[in-house]
mmCIF file of C-alpha atoms in Angstrom:
data_model
loop_
_atom_site.group_PDB
_atom_site.id
_atom_site.type_symbol
_atom_site.label_atom_id
_atom_site.label_comp_id
_atom_site.label_asym_id
_atom_site.label_seq_id
_atom_site.Cartn_x
_atom_site.Cartn_y
_atom_site.Cartn_z
ATOM 1 C CA UNK A 11 9.876 -12.514 2.547
ATOM 2 C CA UNK A 12 6.996 -10.166 1.751
ATOM 3 C CA UNK A 13 3.217 -10.131 2.064
ATOM 4 C CA UNK A 14 1.264 -11.045 -1.036
ATOM 5 C CA UNK A 15 -1.177 -8.228 -1.765
ATOM 6 C CA UNK A 16 -4.046 -8.607 -4.210
ATOM 7 C CA UNK A 17 -6.944 -6.216 -4.803
ATOM 8 C CA UNK A 18 -9.361 -9.044 -5.584
ATOM 9 C CA UNK A 19 -9.476 -12.075 -3.292
ATOM 10 C CA UNK A 20 -9.791 -15.298 -5.338
ATOM 11 C CA UNK A 21 -12.382 -17.888 -4.348
ATOM 12 C CA UNK A 22 -11.571 -21.559 -3.795
ATOM 13 C CA UNK A 23 -14.674 -23.727 -4.186
ATOM 14 C CA UNK A 24 -14.928 -27.015 -2.325
ATOM 15 C CA UNK A 25 -16.236 -30.206 -3.855
ATOM 16 C CA UNK A 26 -19.860 -31.045 -3.097
ATOM 17 C CA UNK A 27 -20.447 -32.404 0.429
ATOM 18 C CA UNK A 28 -16.889 -31.571 1.537
ATOM 19 C CA UNK A 29 -17.570 -28.414 3.569
ATOM 20 C CA UNK A 30 -18.551 -29.826 6.984
ATOM 21 C CA UNK A 31 -15.019 -30.184 8.455
ATOM 22 C CA UNK A 32 -14.241 -26.587 7.524
ATOM 23 C CA UNK A 33 -17.487 -25.182 8.901
ATOM 24 C CA UNK A 34 -16.339 -27.058 12.043
ATOM 25 C CA UNK A 35 -13.143 -24.965 11.860
ATOM 26 C CA UNK A 36 -10.608 -27.554 10.812
ATOM 27 C CA UNK A 37 -7.735 -25.434 9.457
ATOM 28 C CA UNK A 38 -6.317 -27.729 6.746
ATOM 29 C CA UNK A 39 -7.887 -27.894 3.284
ATOM 30 C CA UNK A 40 -6.204 -30.674 1.295
ATOM 31 C CA UNK A 41 -6.082 -30.681 -2.479
ATOM 32 C CA UNK A 42 -8.630 -33.497 -2.750
ATOM 33 C CA UNK A 43 -11.330 -31.382 -1.115
ATOM 34 C CA UNK A 44 -11.082 -28.614 -3.697
ATOM 35 C CA UNK A 45 -13.414 -28.529 -6.678
ATOM 36 C CA UNK A 46 -12.291 -25.468 -8.593
ATOM 37 C CA UNK A 47 -10.336 -22.264 -8.188
ATOM 38 C CA UNK A 48 -11.042 -18.749 -9.358
ATOM 39 C CA UNK A 49 -8.132 -17.521 -11.442
ATOM 40 C CA UNK A 50 -4.722 -18.789 -10.279
ATOM 41 C CA UNK A 51 -3.745 -17.439 -6.851
ATOM 42 C CA UNK A 52 -0.056 -16.823 -6.327
ATOM 43 C CA UNK A 53 1.638 -18.700 -3.453
ATOM 44 C CA UNK A 54 0.797 -16.977 -0.173
ATOM 45 C CA UNK A 55 -2.303 -15.214 -1.491
ATOM 46 C CA UNK A 56 -5.344 -14.716 0.711
ATOM 47 C CA UNK A 57 -8.239 -16.778 -0.621
ATOM 48 C CA UNK A 58 -11.949 -17.064 0.159
ATOM 49 C CA UNK A 59 -13.048 -20.650 0.807
ATOM 50 C CA UNK A 60 -16.593 -21.378 -0.321
ATOM 51 C CA UNK A 61 -18.907 -24.363 -0.592
ATOM 52 C CA UNK A 62 -19.656 -25.855 -3.995
ATOM 53 C CA UNK A 63 -22.739 -23.607 -4.016
ATOM 54 C CA UNK A 64 -20.693 -20.484 -3.223
ATOM 55 C CA UNK A 65 -21.504 -20.030 0.474
ATOM 56 C CA UNK A 66 -18.694 -18.418 2.464
ATOM 57 C CA UNK A 67 -16.763 -20.783 4.749
ATOM 58 C CA UNK A 68 -13.510 -19.102 5.809
ATOM 59 C CA UNK A 69 -10.508 -16.984 4.863
ATOM 60 C CA UNK A 70 -7.191 -18.705 4.306
ATOM 61 C CA UNK A 71 -3.772 -18.634 2.662
ATOM 62 C CA UNK A 72 -3.032 -20.472 -0.575
ATOM 63 C CA UNK A 73 -0.039 -22.689 -1.394
ATOM 64 C CA UNK A 74 -0.196 -24.719 -4.629
ATOM 65 C CA UNK A 75 3.034 -26.560 -3.725
ATOM 66 C CA UNK A 76 1.582 -28.081 -0.546
ATOM 67 C CA UNK A 77 -0.797 -31.006 -0.048
ATOM 68 C CA UNK A 78 -2.502 -28.590 2.358
ATOM 69 C CA UNK A 79 -3.583 -26.208 -0.393
ATOM 70 C CA UNK A 80 -5.279 -23.758 1.968
ATOM 71 C CA UNK A 81 -4.655 -23.091 5.656
ATOM 72 C CA UNK A 82 -7.636 -21.407 7.294
ATOM 73 C CA UNK A 83 -7.362 -18.598 9.838
ATOM 74 C CA UNK A 84 -10.710 -16.800 10.127
ATOM 75 C CA UNK A 85 -14.345 -17.858 9.837
ATOM 76 C CA UNK A 86 -15.669 -14.309 10.122
ATOM 77 C CA UNK A 87 -16.671 -13.066 6.675
ATOM 78 C CA UNK A 88 -16.160 -9.457 7.767
ATOM 79 C CA UNK A 89 -12.615 -10.149 8.978
ATOM 80 C CA UNK A 90 -9.625 -9.505 6.746
ATOM 81 C CA UNK A 91 -6.259 -11.217 7.061
ATOM 82 C CA UNK A 92 -4.435 -7.920 7.321
ATOM 83 C CA UNK A 93 -1.584 -6.774 9.564
ATOM 84 C CA UNK A 94 -3.941 -5.999 12.441
ATOM 85 C CA UNK A 95 -5.262 -9.564 12.282
ATOM 86 C CA UNK A 96 -1.781 -11.143 12.628
ATOM 87 C CA UNK A 97 -0.858 -8.721 15.417
ATOM 88 C CA UNK A 98 -3.979 -9.765 17.325
ATOM 89 C CA UNK A 99 -3.282 -13.486 16.909
ATOM 90 C CA UNK A 100 0.267 -13.105 18.222
ATOM 91 C CA UNK A 101 -0.997 -10.921 21.080
ATOM 92 C CA UNK A 102 -3.555 -13.575 22.066
ATOM 93 C CA UNK A 103 -0.944 -16.360 22.004
ATOM 94 C CA UNK A 104 1.469 -14.454 24.243
ATOM 95 C CA UNK A 105 -1.351 -13.422 26.594
ATOM 96 C CA UNK A 106 -2.264 -17.100 27.021
ATOM 97 C CA UNK A 107 1.294 -17.844 28.223
ATOM 98 C CA UNK A 108 1.123 -14.950 30.668
ATOM 99 C CA UNK A 109 -2.040 -16.476 32.117
ATOM 100 C CA UNK A 110 -0.355 -19.890 32.324
ATOM 101 C CA UNK A 111 2.982 -18.867 33.814
ATOM 102 C CA UNK A 112 2.670 -15.372 35.251
ATOM 103 C CA UNK A 113 6.172 -14.156 36.025
ATOM 104 C CA UNK A 114 7.525 -17.652 36.748
ATOM 105 C CA UNK A 115 10.683 -19.068 35.132
ATOM 106 C CA UNK A 116 8.685 -20.818 32.380
ATOM 107 C CA UNK A 117 7.650 -17.378 31.131
ATOM 108 C CA UNK A 118 11.061 -16.950 29.500
ATOM 109 C CA UNK A 119 11.629 -20.632 28.727
ATOM 110 C CA UNK A 120 8.821 -22.122 26.702
ATOM 111 C CA UNK A 121 6.674 -22.070 23.598
ATOM 112 C CA UNK A 122 5.027 -18.742 22.886
ATOM 113 C CA UNK A 123 3.204 -19.691 19.670
ATOM 114 C CA UNK A 124 2.099 -23.238 18.952
ATOM 115 C CA UNK A 125 0.810 -23.377 15.376
ATOM 116 C CA UNK A 126 -2.734 -24.801 15.203
ATOM 117 C CA UNK A 127 -3.051 -24.576 18.982
ATOM 118 C CA UNK A 128 -2.905 -20.773 18.705
ATOM 119 C CA UNK A 129 -4.809 -20.494 15.409
ATOM 120 C CA UNK A 130 -1.546 -19.654 13.643
ATOM 121 C CA UNK A 131 -1.168 -22.808 11.580
ATOM 122 C CA UNK A 132 2.381 -23.057 10.278
ATOM 123 C CA UNK A 133 4.235 -21.056 12.950
ATOM 124 C CA UNK A 134 5.963 -22.021 16.180
ATOM 125 C CA UNK A 135 7.871 -19.602 18.393
ATOM 126 C CA UNK A 136 10.029 -20.668 21.336
ATOM 127 C CA UNK A 137 11.467 -18.308 23.943
ATOM 128 C CA UNK A 138 14.951 -18.879 25.372
ATOM 129 C CA UNK A 139 15.555 -16.164 27.964
ATOM 130 C CA UNK A 140 16.263 -13.076 25.814
ATOM 131 C CA UNK A 141 16.157 -14.864 22.464
ATOM 132 C CA UNK A 142 13.282 -16.066 20.306
ATOM 133 C CA UNK A 143 13.373 -18.869 17.778
ATOM 134 C CA UNK A 144 10.778 -19.010 15.009
ATOM 135 C CA UNK A 145 10.077 -22.025 12.825
ATOM 136 C CA UNK A 146 7.824 -22.010 9.784
ATOM 137 C CA UNK A 147 5.919 -25.041 8.518
ATOM 138 C CA UNK A 148 3.826 -23.011 6.064
ATOM 139 C CA UNK A 149 5.256 -21.170 3.093
ATOM 140 C CA UNK A 150 2.189 -18.946 2.831
ATOM 141 C CA UNK A 151 2.352 -17.778 6.437
ATOM 142 C CA UNK A 152 6.144 -17.372 6.263
ATOM 143 C CA UNK A 153 5.578 -14.657 3.665
ATOM 144 C CA UNK A 154 4.122 -12.624 6.557
ATOM 145 C CA UNK A 155 7.374 -12.908 8.515
ATOM 146 C CA UNK A 156 7.966 -9.155 8.709
ATOM 147 C CA UNK A 157 4.623 -8.416 10.348
ATOM 148 C CA UNK A 158 4.834 -11.488 12.596
ATOM 149 C CA UNK A 159 8.301 -10.425 13.804
ATOM 150 C CA UNK A 160 7.030 -6.902 14.439
ATOM 151 C CA UNK A 161 4.142 -8.342 16.445
ATOM 152 C CA UNK A 162 6.494 -10.569 18.460
ATOM 153 C CA UNK A 163 8.724 -7.604 19.230
ATOM 154 C CA UNK A 164 5.749 -5.607 20.468
ATOM 155 C CA UNK A 165 4.825 -8.403 22.917
ATOM 156 C CA UNK A 166 8.178 -9.990 23.804
ATOM 157 C CA UNK A 167 11.242 -7.783 24.099
ATOM 158 C CA UNK A 168 14.143 -9.878 22.843
ATOM 159 C CA UNK A 169 17.829 -9.534 22.117
ATOM 160 C CA UNK A 170 17.422 -11.402 18.855
ATOM 161 C CA UNK A 171 15.186 -13.615 16.747
ATOM 162 C CA UNK A 172 16.589 -16.654 14.936
ATOM 163 C CA UNK A 173 14.845 -18.579 12.145
ATOM 164 C CA UNK A 174 15.106 -22.345 11.682
ATOM 165 C CA UNK A 175 13.570 -24.480 8.965
ATOM 166 C CA UNK A 176 12.269 -27.994 9.543
ATOM 167 C CA UNK A 177 14.057 -29.944 6.797
ATOM 168 C CA UNK A 178 11.117 -32.347 6.504
ATOM 169 C CA UNK A 179 8.841 -29.454 5.552
ATOM 170 C CA UNK A 180 11.032 -27.876 2.871
ATOM 171 C CA UNK A 181 9.903 -30.168 0.054
ATOM 172 C CA UNK A 182 6.314 -30.488 1.320
ATOM 173 C CA UNK A 183 5.709 -26.737 1.433
ATOM 174 C CA UNK A 184 8.170 -25.386 -1.101
ATOM 175 C CA UNK A 185 9.843 -23.480 1.728
ATOM 176 C CA UNK A 186 13.364 -22.226 1.106
ATOM 177 C CA UNK A 187 16.026 -23.522 3.495
ATOM 178 C CA UNK A 188 16.730 -20.179 5.038
ATOM 179 C CA UNK A 189 18.031 -20.546 8.598
ATOM 180 C CA UNK A 190 19.555 -17.459 10.093
ATOM 181 C CA UNK A 191 19.266 -14.267 12.067
ATOM 182 C CA UNK A 192 16.045 -12.353 11.506
ATOM 183 C CA UNK A 193 16.809 -9.414 13.773
ATOM 184 C CA UNK A 194 19.002 -8.364 16.688
ATOM 185 C CA UNK A 195 21.906 -10.481 17.902
ATOM 186 C CA UNK A 196 22.614 -14.142 17.145
ATOM 187 C CA UNK A 197 22.043 -16.445 20.136
ATOM 188 C CA UNK A 198 25.165 -17.778 21.865
ATOM 189 C CA UNK A 199 25.910 -21.496 21.515
ATOM 190 C CA UNK A 200 25.818 -21.812 25.307
ATOM 191 C CA UNK A 201 22.401 -20.222 25.865
ATOM 192 C CA UNK A 202 21.098 -21.167 29.322
ATOM 193 C CA UNK A 203 17.503 -22.040 30.184
ATOM 194 C CA UNK A 204 16.178 -23.064 33.593
ATOM 195 C CA UNK A 205 13.523 -25.732 34.107
ATOM 196 C CA UNK A 206 12.484 -27.113 37.508
ATOM 197 C CA UNK A 207 15.510 -25.346 38.985
ATOM 198 C CA UNK A 208 17.917 -27.154 36.644
ATOM 199 C CA UNK A 209 20.202 -25.194 34.324
ATOM 200 C CA UNK A 210 20.600 -26.417 30.742
ATOM 201 C CA UNK A 211 22.971 -25.067 28.150
ATOM 202 C CA UNK A 212 21.264 -25.399 24.778
ATOM 203 C CA UNK A 213 22.176 -24.630 21.184
ATOM 204 C CA UNK A 214 19.152 -23.303 19.314
ATOM 205 C CA UNK A 215 21.164 -22.817 16.117
ATOM 206 C CA UNK A 216 22.593 -26.327 15.667
ATOM 207 C CA UNK A 217 20.615 -28.403 18.203
ATOM 208 C CA UNK A 218 17.780 -30.795 17.368
ATOM 209 C CA UNK A 219 14.406 -29.331 16.367
ATOM 210 C CA UNK A 220 14.160 -25.950 18.113
ATOM 211 C CA UNK A 221 16.958 -26.680 20.600
ATOM 212 C CA UNK A 222 15.117 -27.952 23.678
ATOM 213 C CA UNK A 223 11.977 -30.031 24.154
ATOM 214 C CA UNK A 224 9.748 -27.742 26.192
ATOM 215 C CA UNK A 225 6.801 -30.008 25.401
ATOM 216 C CA UNK A 226 8.104 -32.617 27.863
ATOM 217 C CA UNK A 227 8.422 -30.159 30.787
ATOM 218 C CA UNK A 228 5.569 -31.547 32.898
ATOM 219 C CA UNK A 229 6.237 -35.133 31.858
ATOM 220 C CA UNK A 230 9.788 -34.885 33.149
ATOM 221 C CA UNK A 231 8.418 -33.861 36.526
ATOM 222 C CA UNK A 232 5.786 -36.631 36.503
ATOM 223 C CA UNK A 233 8.475 -39.263 35.874
ATOM 224 C CA UNK A 234 10.775 -37.751 38.498
ATOM 225 C CA UNK A 235 8.132 -38.315 41.171
ATOM 226 C CA UNK A 236 8.551 -42.068 40.610
ATOM 227 C CA UNK A 237 12.361 -42.166 40.776
ATOM 228 C CA UNK A 238 13.344 -41.734 44.421
ATOM 229 C CA UNK A 239 16.119 -44.162 45.304
ATOM 230 C CA UNK A 240 15.736 -45.902 41.944
ATOM 231 C CA UNK A 241 18.135 -46.918 39.200
ATOM 232 C CA UNK A 242 17.025 -45.035 36.062
ATOM 233 C CA UNK A 243 17.782 -45.482 32.359
ATOM 234 C CA UNK A 244 17.011 -42.592 29.989
ATOM 235 C CA UNK A 245 16.942 -43.804 26.373
ATOM 236 C CA UNK A 246 17.304 -41.082 23.697
ATOM 237 C CA UNK A 247 18.302 -38.651 26.428
ATOM 238 C CA UNK A 248 19.295 -35.708 24.173
ATOM 239 C CA UNK A 249 20.569 -32.920 26.466
ATOM 240 C CA UNK A 250 19.486 -34.738 29.634
ATOM 241 C CA UNK A 251 16.017 -33.413 30.455
ATOM 242 C CA UNK A 252 14.462 -36.577 31.897
ATOM 243 C CA UNK A 253 17.771 -37.771 33.370
ATOM 244 C CA UNK A 254 18.669 -34.597 35.246
ATOM 245 C CA UNK A 255 15.115 -34.066 36.517
ATOM 246 C CA UNK A 256 15.037 -37.658 37.806
ATOM 247 C CA UNK A 257 18.256 -37.034 39.723
ATOM 248 C CA UNK A 258 17.783 -33.449 40.930
ATOM 249 C CA UNK A 259 14.054 -33.439 41.638
ATOM 250 C CA UNK A 260 13.277 -37.146 41.906
ATOM 251 C CA UNK A 261 16.366 -38.040 43.951
ATOM 252 C CA UNK A 262 17.126 -41.131 41.869
ATOM 253 C CA UNK A 263 19.991 -43.247 43.178
ATOM 254 C CA UNK A 264 21.644 -43.309 39.741
ATOM 255 C CA UNK A 265 20.741 -42.320 36.202
ATOM 256 C CA UNK A 266 22.321 -43.438 32.932
ATOM 257 C CA UNK A 267 21.398 -41.682 29.688
ATOM 258 C CA UNK A 268 22.092 -42.891 26.166
ATOM 259 C CA UNK A 269 21.748 -41.104 22.843
ATOM 260 C CA UNK A 270 23.013 -41.648 19.320
ATOM 261 C CA UNK A 271 24.250 -38.064 18.971
ATOM 262 C CA UNK A 272 27.765 -37.281 20.188
ATOM 263 C CA UNK A 273 27.069 -33.511 20.473
ATOM 264 C CA UNK A 274 23.942 -34.241 22.537
ATOM 265 C CA UNK A 275 25.911 -36.507 24.876
ATOM 266 C CA UNK A 276 28.605 -33.869 25.291
ATOM 267 C CA UNK A 277 25.976 -31.228 26.071
ATOM 268 C CA UNK A 278 24.148 -33.540 28.520
ATOM 269 C CA UNK A 279 27.373 -34.430 30.330
ATOM 270 C CA UNK A 280 28.150 -30.740 30.709
ATOM 271 C CA UNK A 281 24.643 -30.080 32.025
ATOM 272 C CA UNK A 282 25.057 -32.818 34.650
ATOM 273 C CA UNK A 283 28.341 -31.289 35.845
ATOM 274 C CA UNK A 284 26.894 -27.777 35.775
ATOM 275 C CA UNK A 285 24.140 -28.849 38.183
ATOM 276 C CA UNK A 286 26.404 -30.847 40.505
ATOM 277 C CA UNK A 287 24.934 -34.183 39.416
ATOM 278 C CA UNK A 288 27.923 -35.850 37.738
ATOM 279 C CA UNK A 289 28.304 -38.279 40.647
ATOM 280 C CA UNK A 290 24.850 -39.784 40.002
ATOM 281 C CA UNK A 291 24.190 -39.076 36.315
ATOM 282 C CA UNK A 292 26.234 -40.468 33.423
ATOM 283 C CA UNK A 293 25.743 -40.375 29.672
ATOM 284 C CA UNK A 294 26.910 -42.628 26.849
ATOM 285 C CA UNK A 295 26.754 -42.453 23.064
ATOM 286 C CA UNK A 296 24.948 -45.622 22.007
ATOM 287 C CA UNK A 297 22.290 -46.969 19.668
ATOM 288 C CA UNK A 298 19.098 -47.530 21.669
ATOM 289 C CA UNK A 299 18.256 -50.976 20.282
ATOM 290 C CA UNK A 300 21.813 -52.290 20.551
ATOM 291 C CA UNK A 301 22.273 -50.952 24.083
ATOM 292 C CA UNK A 302 19.060 -52.637 25.285
ATOM 293 C CA UNK A 303 19.936 -55.906 23.562
ATOM 294 C CA UNK A 304 23.349 -55.892 25.268
ATOM 295 C CA UNK A 305 21.766 -55.014 28.613
ATOM 296 C CA UNK A 306 19.519 -58.086 28.269
ATOM 297 C CA UNK A 307 22.553 -60.255 27.531
ATOM 298 C CA UNK A 308 24.336 -58.864 30.607
ATOM 299 C CA UNK A 309 21.288 -59.434 32.798
ATOM 300 C CA UNK A 310 21.050 -55.749 33.733
ATOM 301 C CA UNK A 311 17.852 -54.370 35.256
ATOM 302 C CA UNK A 312 16.619 -50.802 35.745
ATOM 303 C CA UNK A 313 13.819 -49.672 38.061
ATOM 304 C CA UNK A 314 12.689 -46.832 35.796
ATOM 305 C CA UNK A 315 13.180 -46.644 32.026
ATOM 306 C CA UNK A 316 12.330 -43.622 29.867
ATOM 307 C CA UNK A 317 11.929 -44.058 26.105
ATOM 308 C CA UNK A 318 11.759 -40.788 24.182
ATOM 309 C CA UNK A 319 12.802 -41.599 20.600
ATOM 310 C CA UNK A 320 12.753 -39.153 17.679
ATOM 311 C CA UNK A 321 9.724 -39.050 15.410
ATOM 312 C CA UNK A 322 9.421 -42.411 13.638
ATOM 313 C CA UNK A 323 6.556 -41.611 11.231
ATOM 314 C CA UNK A 324 7.045 -38.445 9.189
ATOM 315 C CA UNK A 325 4.667 -39.554 6.416
ATOM 316 C CA UNK A 326 1.663 -41.886 6.233
ATOM 317 C CA UNK A 327 3.604 -44.515 4.323
ATOM 318 C CA UNK A 328 5.956 -44.770 7.331
ATOM 319 C CA UNK A 329 3.244 -45.584 9.897
ATOM 320 C CA UNK A 330 3.575 -49.386 9.687
ATOM 321 C CA UNK A 331 7.353 -49.325 10.020
ATOM 322 C CA UNK A 332 7.067 -46.856 12.892
ATOM 323 C CA UNK A 333 4.635 -49.113 14.750
ATOM 324 C CA UNK A 334 7.098 -51.979 14.334
ATOM 325 C CA UNK A 335 9.880 -49.739 15.613
ATOM 326 C CA UNK A 336 7.910 -48.726 18.697
ATOM 327 C CA UNK A 337 7.000 -52.372 19.316
ATOM 328 C CA UNK A 338 10.621 -53.489 19.116
ATOM 329 C CA UNK A 339 11.966 -50.698 21.311
ATOM 330 C CA UNK A 340 9.323 -51.154 24.013
ATOM 331 C CA UNK A 341 9.689 -54.940 23.979
ATOM 332 C CA UNK A 342 13.440 -54.634 24.599
ATOM 333 C CA UNK A 343 12.897 -52.063 27.354
ATOM 334 C CA UNK A 344 10.397 -54.325 29.129
ATOM 335 C CA UNK A 345 12.957 -57.129 29.122
ATOM 336 C CA UNK A 346 15.395 -54.819 30.930
ATOM 337 C CA UNK A 347 12.816 -53.387 33.340
ATOM 338 C CA UNK A 348 12.915 -54.703 36.914
ATOM 339 C CA UNK A 349 9.854 -56.357 38.417
ATOM 340 C CA UNK A 350 7.483 -53.663 39.627
ATOM 341 C CA UNK A 351 9.399 -51.071 37.607
ATOM 342 C CA UNK A 352 8.142 -48.043 35.723
ATOM 343 C CA UNK A 353 8.320 -47.666 31.935
ATOM 344 C CA UNK A 354 7.698 -44.112 30.702
ATOM 345 C CA UNK A 355 7.383 -44.385 26.942
ATOM 346 C CA UNK A 356 6.860 -41.576 24.465
ATOM 347 C CA UNK A 357 5.915 -41.009 20.845
ATOM 348 C CA UNK A 358 6.093 -37.658 19.065
ATOM 349 C CA UNK A 359 4.737 -39.079 15.788
ATOM 350 C CA UNK A 360 1.528 -37.156 15.202
ATOM 351 C CA UNK A 361 0.420 -39.627 12.533
ATOM 352 C CA UNK A 362 0.173 -42.325 15.215
ATOM 353 C CA UNK A 363 -2.701 -41.672 17.596
ATOM 354 C CA UNK A 364 -2.853 -42.507 21.280
ATOM 355 C CA UNK A 365 -4.974 -45.591 20.729
ATOM 356 C CA UNK A 366 -2.512 -47.039 18.224
ATOM 357 C CA UNK A 367 0.429 -46.305 20.502
ATOM 358 C CA UNK A 368 -1.170 -47.909 23.543
ATOM 359 C CA UNK A 369 -2.061 -50.953 21.424
ATOM 360 C CA UNK A 370 1.613 -51.263 20.535
ATOM 361 C CA UNK A 371 2.435 -51.246 24.252
ATOM 362 C CA UNK A 372 -0.027 -54.075 24.829
ATOM 363 C CA UNK A 373 1.608 -56.108 22.053
ATOM 364 C CA UNK A 374 5.086 -55.337 23.428
ATOM 365 C CA UNK A 375 4.009 -56.528 26.880
ATOM 366 C CA UNK A 376 2.845 -59.822 25.359
ATOM 367 C CA UNK A 377 6.104 -60.190 23.430
ATOM 368 C CA UNK A 378 8.133 -59.556 26.596
ATOM 369 C CA UNK A 379 5.797 -61.751 28.680
ATOM 370 C CA UNK A 380 5.259 -58.893 31.131
ATOM 371 C CA UNK A 381 2.177 -57.561 32.867
ATOM 372 C CA UNK A 382 1.834 -53.853 32.131
ATOM 373 C CA UNK A 383 -0.572 -51.332 33.633
ATOM 374 C CA UNK A 384 -1.050 -47.739 32.446
ATOM 375 C CA UNK A 385 -0.931 -45.387 35.423
ATOM 376 C CA UNK A 386 -0.925 -42.109 33.481
ATOM 377 C CA UNK A 387 -1.362 -41.128 29.840
ATOM 378 C CA UNK A 388 -0.074 -37.659 29.154
ATOM 379 C CA UNK A 389 0.494 -35.133 26.375
ATOM 380 C CA UNK A 390 2.488 -31.954 25.860
ATOM 381 C CA UNK A 391 2.962 -29.172 28.393
ATOM 382 C CA UNK A 392 0.236 -26.494 28.491
ATOM 383 C CA UNK A 393 2.254 -24.004 26.440
ATOM 384 C CA UNK A 394 1.677 -26.479 23.567
ATOM 385 C CA UNK A 395 -2.138 -26.250 23.408
ATOM 386 C CA UNK A 396 -4.189 -28.431 21.060
ATOM 387 C CA UNK A 397 -7.064 -27.006 19.052
ATOM 388 C CA UNK A 398 -10.281 -28.983 19.577
ATOM 389 C CA UNK A 399 -10.918 -28.373 15.877
ATOM 390 C CA UNK A 400 -7.642 -30.054 14.870
ATOM 391 C CA UNK A 401 -7.141 -33.008 17.237
ATOM 392 C CA UNK A 402 -4.501 -34.577 15.001
ATOM 393 C CA UNK A 403 -2.165 -31.782 16.051
ATOM 394 C CA UNK A 404 -1.939 -33.516 19.477
ATOM 395 C CA UNK A 405 1.286 -35.212 18.468
ATOM 396 C CA UNK A 406 2.940 -36.081 21.802
ATOM 397 C CA UNK A 407 2.080 -39.189 23.815
ATOM 398 C CA UNK A 408 3.834 -39.915 27.109
ATOM 399 C CA UNK A 409 2.488 -43.064 28.740
ATOM 400 C CA UNK A 410 3.567 -44.017 32.253
ATOM 401 C CA UNK A 411 3.231 -47.716 32.959
ATOM 402 C CA UNK A 412 3.862 -50.050 35.877
ATOM 403 C CA UNK A 413 5.157 -53.564 35.257
#
């Protein structure tokens, strides 16, 4: 992957009356907003975004294969998207984490770069002790990998950097599927991270997404505070984050986690044993809907239920089916929830906003004939900041409710 260098910077002109969102610093310029293009920029080229009348708006990177034709990075006409610029953006992102975490354990177990939230649209970087994992969601920015890696190394000494590709982005961006070692040593399959005093072995090479869901860090603690002496069910438990925190920190009486992935269940079971929690925490490979339906038939009740399903809407045409899926899952959970119990329900589908998700909860409560009160409505942990200029990047909803 190499930087695209061009002596002349092509101009991309917007359609008339389409400039306001970009003057307001929204970073995504979709194809429909573009009126005409000077010459034919190569993929990854720096381009100058201008109004229909030619007024400068911002500097960005061009990708003709993506619905997001231009991602914007600077609104300063005197700024250039050169190596010094990318170094500074990475430096600012890492400095923000130092302010958040100081020298605490989260400093070496969390997200160091969060795409739009750090004005680096198309890049996420997670830190796992001495290893970094980078994930590209922009072809154009990925062509700057060498300088980005150099910048990361200058700020975060690491034993190795591993690259993973989001399979859902490959076709949308024209990104090559190119997972592998970028520099240093490959991460071990039993890499250990510590969160809230709990040790987790994670696999950042073969595990889901980037290996561990740091975005739920604070939500796991919030749920744990409601679990003392309770019987807890963790649906879509993955490697056991909510389950183990409920037991270790929240002092739950018992916790049962279910997940459809056999490797995740094996990893979660090992994590429970590793932390001395196997007597109170169990895991089972099961389909979420079928397990809840069978629990209803058996008359089982849980005091606290966590729903943290995978993303259900990856494209706009999937929104309706996703809303139905969330409705069905939450309705079943409410039928298993004990009177006065807590339902902590999550959605990581960015295409579904908080209002839509909470409306689904209201409909699920009616379907289950349950009274439901929202006691907290939460988002991602602070190392996953959201740009005020790109609110749709606030993908995670974690709603705590009381029945």
